[in-house]
């Protein structure tokens, strides 16, 4: 019998759609995400491209939901371990760096881990707000192997990566792999993964906490097969709660509210991780039913 790829079984998380994070003004965000990295500006949100508020940008069939803030109580955020993007041409992005640095004079945009040649190249760019964006070449022009967000990487306290991944396996039935010691990858849809990495021994507990503090408020949006069952499981554990920042769009304090909005939110990633560490761990998830009107909605970019 021929061998098969076990990751063809994606589990209960059927699609990872977007990351929501707060950055600075739209002029700076546009220079980095659109002009440099190659995201398209979503035609449905903020078409006037106002400097403050919220903007959506698209890569393939996935998005970043960008909070544009100058508020002291809503500072810029970063993803603690970085994000891997599949782009049509890595070298084309690297070639645009001089223009991006000119547009963002306060951000050096350092490039590391630049490897390979032509279409096989990879590069990692540290953005103006601290997130590391690793670029790989998309294998196809579109579809699961096309451009998009391939991996979102989260730093965990030492020994926490496996506990974090286990929470997805237990709650959603997600396949989990351990590509190397101290790392766990969770399948969250076709060719998408959340990666949890133990902090290196060289990082102090204070340094780890400082990095996680910069991630506080970031959320990821996923679509799940077993909406009602997982809501009840997480609600009974006291983990579901509405986000005050988004009460104008959704509430989930009861199953009836969650059903009406076709989504719920939870924050504490792995109770076992929080219980076994002096460092608290919070990562908000916007969990949607496949009946949500945005599920696999074709994305349209402004011209």
C-alpha positions as semicolon CSV with decimal commas, in nm:
position;residue;x (nm);y (nm);z (nm)
1;X;0,000;0,000;0,000
2;X;0,132;0,344;-0,091
3;X;0,229;0,578;0,190
4;X;0,007;0,879;0,252
5;X;0,049;1,213;0,424
6;X;-0,124;1,203;0,766
7;X;-0,168;1,581;0,751
8;X;-0,436;1,525;0,487
9;X;-0,655;1,474;0,796
10;X;-0,685;1,831;0,915
11;X;-0,901;1,773;1,222
12;X;-1,164;2,001;1,368
13;X;-1,007;2,333;1,270
14;X;-1,092;2,349;0,901
15;X;-0,959;2,695;0,813
16;X;-0,731;2,961;0,959
17;X;-0,835;3,296;0,816
18;X;-0,666;3,593;0,978
19;X;-0,442;3,748;1,239
20;X;-0,560;4,065;1,411
21;X;-0,288;4,291;1,547
22;X;-0,244;4,657;1,627
23;X;0,025;4,860;1,452
24;X;0,078;5,233;1,385
25;X;-0,078;5,470;1,129
26;X;-0,205;5,347;0,794
27;X;0,068;5,526;0,595
28;X;0,333;5,320;0,774
29;X;0,127;4,999;0,767
30;X;0,064;5,039;0,394
31;X;0,433;5,097;0,324
32;X;0,523;4,772;0,501
33;X;0,239;4,527;0,440
34;X;0,122;4,638;0,096
35;X;0,411;4,811;-0,079
36;X;0,681;4,582;0,061
37;X;0,533;4,242;0,149
38;X;0,272;4,245;-0,130
39;X;-0,059;4,222;0,057
40;X;-0,361;4,365;-0,125
41;X;-0,592;4,623;0,033
42;X;-0,931;4,461;0,094
43;X;-1,207;4,637;-0,099
44;X;-1,467;4,578;0,173
45;X;-1,299;4,756;0,463
46;X;-1,194;5,121;0,490
47;X;-1,191;5,182;0,112
48;X;-1,111;5,548;0,179
49;X;-0,790;5,427;0,351
50;X;-0,831;5,642;0,663
51;X;-0,521;5,684;0,877
52;X;-0,677;5,543;1,196
53;X;-0,931;5,268;1,264
54;X;-0,914;4,921;1,109
55;X;-0,787;4,799;0,775
56;X;-0,788;4,453;0,618
57;X;-0,513;4,338;0,385
58;X;-0,518;4,013;0,190
59;X;-0,262;3,757;0,080
60;X;-0,413;3,472;-0,117
61;X;-0,729;3,376;0,071
62;X;-0,607;3,490;0,412
63;X;-0,586;3,824;0,583
64;X;-0,433;4,052;0,838
65;X;-0,684;4,263;1,027
66;X;-0,476;4,566;1,120
67;X;-0,568;4,796;1,405
68;X;-0,439;5,145;1,327
69;X;-0,387;5,311;1,662
70;X;-0,221;5,610;1,825
71;X;-0,387;5,538;2,161
72;X;-0,178;5,486;2,473
73;X;-0,417;5,212;2,585
74;X;-0,390;5,028;2,250
75;X;-0,017;5,009;2,171
76;X;0,140;4,821;1,878
77;X;0,153;4,443;1,912
78;X;0,371;4,169;1,766
79;X;0,349;3,792;1,719
80;X;0,599;3,650;1,965
81;X;0,759;3,389;1,740
82;X;0,693;3,532;1,393
83;X;0,483;3,460;1,085
84;X;0,569;3,262;0,772
85;X;0,425;3,397;0,448
86;X;0,422;3,226;0,108
87;X;0,474;3,496;-0,153
88;X;0,496;3,478;-0,534
89;X;0,857;3,605;-0,547
90;X;1,081;3,635;-0,241
91;X;1,355;3,819;-0,428
92;X;1,107;4,079;-0,553
93;X;1,018;4,158;-0,191
94;X;1,385;4,187;-0,094
95;X;1,443;4,416;-0,393
96;X;1,172;4,653;-0,261
97;X;1,347;4,698;0,076
98;X;1,529;5,024;-0,016
99;X;1,197;5,192;-0,100
100;X;1,040;5,058;0,221
101;X;1,328;5,184;0,435
102;X;1,292;5,527;0,276
103;X;0,920;5,528;0,359
104;X;0,985;5,401;0,713
105;X;1,293;5,595;0,828
106;X;1,253;5,487;1,190
107;X;1,249;5,115;1,102
108;X;1,573;4,952;0,980
109;X;1,382;4,642;0,853
110;X;1,675;4,404;0,906
111;X;1,689;4,093;0,685
112;X;1,822;3,763;0,821
113;X;1,833;3,400;0,715
114;X;1,840;3,490;0,348
115;X;1,907;3,159;0,178
116;X;1,877;2,988;-0,158
117;X;1,859;3,127;-0,505
118;X;1,581;3,260;-0,727
119;X;1,245;3,088;-0,663
120;X;1,385;2,871;-0,382
121;X;1,503;3,167;-0,172
122;X;1,379;3,249;0,176
123;X;1,423;3,568;0,376
124;X;1,319;3,692;0,720
125;X;1,235;4,060;0,769
126;X;1,177;4,212;1,112
127;X;0,892;4,460;1,077
128;X;0,854;4,807;1,230
129;X;0,649;4,673;1,524
130;X;0,870;4,374;1,612
131;X;0,714;4,076;1,434
132;X;0,952;3,864;1,226
133;X;0,807;3,784;0,883
134;X;0,965;3,481;0,717
135;X;0,911;3,468;0,343
136;X;0,905;3,148;0,139
137;X;0,820;3,096;-0,225
138;X;0,463;2,990;-0,300
139;X;0,460;2,657;-0,483
140;X;0,161;2,748;-0,699
141;X;-0,010;3,069;-0,815
142;X;-0,323;3,002;-0,605
143;X;-0,494;2,746;-0,381
144;X;-0,354;2,578;-0,067
145;X;-0,001;2,587;-0,211
146;X;-0,035;2,946;-0,332
147;X;0,034;3,276;-0,154
148;X;-0,092;3,305;0,201
149;X;-0,011;3,272;0,569
150;X;0,155;2,935;0,617
151;X;0,262;2,938;0,983
152;X;0,209;3,154;1,291
153;X;0,476;3,092;1,552
154;X;0,428;3,156;1,923
155;X;0,694;3,162;2,192
156;X;0,607;2,963;2,505
157;X;0,772;2,937;2,845
158;X;1,026;2,655;2,862
159;X;0,851;2,318;2,842
160;X;0,521;2,473;2,734
161;X;0,512;2,403;2,360
162;X;0,372;2,051;2,390
163;X;0,111;2,158;2,648
164;X;-0,005;2,439;2,424
165;X;-0,039;2,209;2,123
166;X;-0,218;1,946;2,331
167;X;-0,497;2,194;2,406
168;X;-0,586;2,203;2,034
169;X;-0,563;1,827;2,007
170;X;-0,792;1,776;2,306
171;X;-1,047;2,046;2,221
172;X;-1,056;2,038;1,841
173;X;-0,894;1,711;1,740
174;X;-0,615;1,889;1,551
175;X;-0,321;1,677;1,433
176;X;0,000;1,773;1,614
177;X;0,359;1,701;1,511
178;X;0,690;1,764;1,686
179;X;0,946;1,846;1,415
180;X;1,219;1,900;1,676
181;X;1,264;1,908;2,051
182;X;1,082;2,196;2,216
183;X;0,861;2,261;1,913
184;X;0,505;2,152;1,835
185;X;0,307;2,221;1,516
186;X;-0,073;2,222;1,512
187;X;-0,257;2,177;1,182
188;X;-0,521;2,452;1,149
189;X;-0,642;2,398;0,794
190;X;-0,495;2,305;0,457
191;X;-0,122;2,389;0,455
192;X;-0,155;2,607;0,768
193;X;-0,006;2,556;1,112
194;X;0,030;2,720;1,450
195;X;0,380;2,653;1,578
196;X;0,469;2,665;1,947
197;X;0,834;2,695;2,042
198;X;0,987;2,673;2,388
199;X;1,187;2,980;2,478
200;X;1,562;2,912;2,451
201;X;1,755;2,863;2,772
202;X;1,937;3,190;2,703
203;X;1,614;3,388;2,759
204;X;1,533;3,481;3,116
205;X;1,180;3,449;3,249
206;X;1,155;3,828;3,244
207;X;1,260;3,842;2,878
208;X;1,004;3,577;2,784
209;X;0,730;3,764;2,968
210;X;0,831;4,089;2,800
211;X;0,798;3,925;2,458
212;X;0,459;3,777;2,548
213;X;0,340;4,115;2,677
214;X;0,398;4,257;2,328
215;X;0,172;3,982;2,192
216;X;-0,111;4,051;2,437
217;X;-0,422;4,150;2,243
218;X;-0,326;3,971;1,920
219;X;-0,592;3,728;1,805
220;X;-0,621;3,457;1,543
221;X;-0,943;3,362;1,361
222;X;-1,024;2,998;1,292
223;X;-1,326;2,807;1,159
224;X;-1,422;2,483;1,329
225;X;-1,635;2,181;1,249
226;X;-1,780;2,124;1,597
227;X;-1,892;2,470;1,701
228;X;-2,152;2,394;1,969
229;X;-1,959;2,108;2,128
230;X;-1,636;2,307;2,160
231;X;-1,819;2,614;2,291
232;X;-1,969;2,405;2,569
233;X;-1,637;2,242;2,652
234;X;-1,452;2,571;2,678
235;X;-1,740;2,754;2,848
236;X;-1,766;2,488;3,119
237;X;-1,395;2,541;3,183
238;X;-1,457;2,915;3,221
239;X;-1,248;3,006;2,917
240;X;-1,504;3,173;2,688
241;X;-1,564;3,545;2,714
242;X;-1,656;3,839;2,495
243;X;-1,390;4,092;2,400
244;X;-1,487;4,447;2,510
245;X;-1,304;4,585;2,207
246;X;-1,541;4,401;1,970
247;X;-1,876;4,416;2,148
248;X;-2,013;4,613;1,853
249;X;-1,966;4,305;1,633
250;X;-2,003;3,997;1,853
251;X;-2,085;3,863;2,199
252;X;-2,048;3,510;2,328
253;X;-2,129;3,506;2,699
254;X;-2,403;3,250;2,630
255;X;-2,438;2,980;2,367
256;X;-2,740;3,169;2,233
257;X;-2,527;3,481;2,177
258;X;-2,250;3,277;2,017
259;X;-2,499;3,101;1,789
260;X;-2,649;3,431;1,681
261;X;-2,305;3,573;1,597
262;X;-2,183;3,235;1,466
263;X;-1,862;3,277;1,663
264;X;-1,713;3,281;2,011
265;X;-1,384;3,383;2,169
266;X;-1,152;3,222;2,419
267;X;-0,826;3,350;2,563
268;X;-0,639;3,104;2,783
269;X;-0,452;2,884;2,542
270;X;-0,366;2,594;2,767
271;X;-0,481;2,577;3,128
272;X;-0,214;2,317;3,195
273;X;0,053;2,555;3,066
274;X;-0,066;2,841;3,287
275;X;-0,088;2,610;3,588
276;X;0,262;2,473;3,542
277;X;0,440;2,802;3,484
278;X;0,499;3,123;3,671
279;X;0,430;3,295;3,339
280;X;0,069;3,339;3,239
281;X;-0,013;3,270;2,873
282;X;-0,291;3,436;2,681
283;X;-0,376;3,410;2,312
284;X;-0,720;3,515;2,197
285;X;-0,897;3,296;1,941
286;X;-1,191;3,414;1,735
287;X;-1,363;3,081;1,670
288;X;-1,621;3,074;1,393
289;X;-1,876;2,829;1,264
290;X;-1,852;2,729;0,899
291;X;-2,197;2,894;0,875
292;X;-2,033;3,231;0,943
293;X;-2,090;3,460;0,642
294;X;-1,716;3,519;0,600
295;X;-1,625;3,151;0,569
296;X;-1,419;3,108;0,251
297;X;-1,564;3,430;0,113
298;X;-1,369;3,524;-0,201
299;X;-1,144;3,816;-0,116
300;X;-1,130;4,123;-0,336
301;X;-0,849;4,377;-0,341
302;X;-0,872;4,742;-0,430
303;X;-0,728;4,811;-0,778
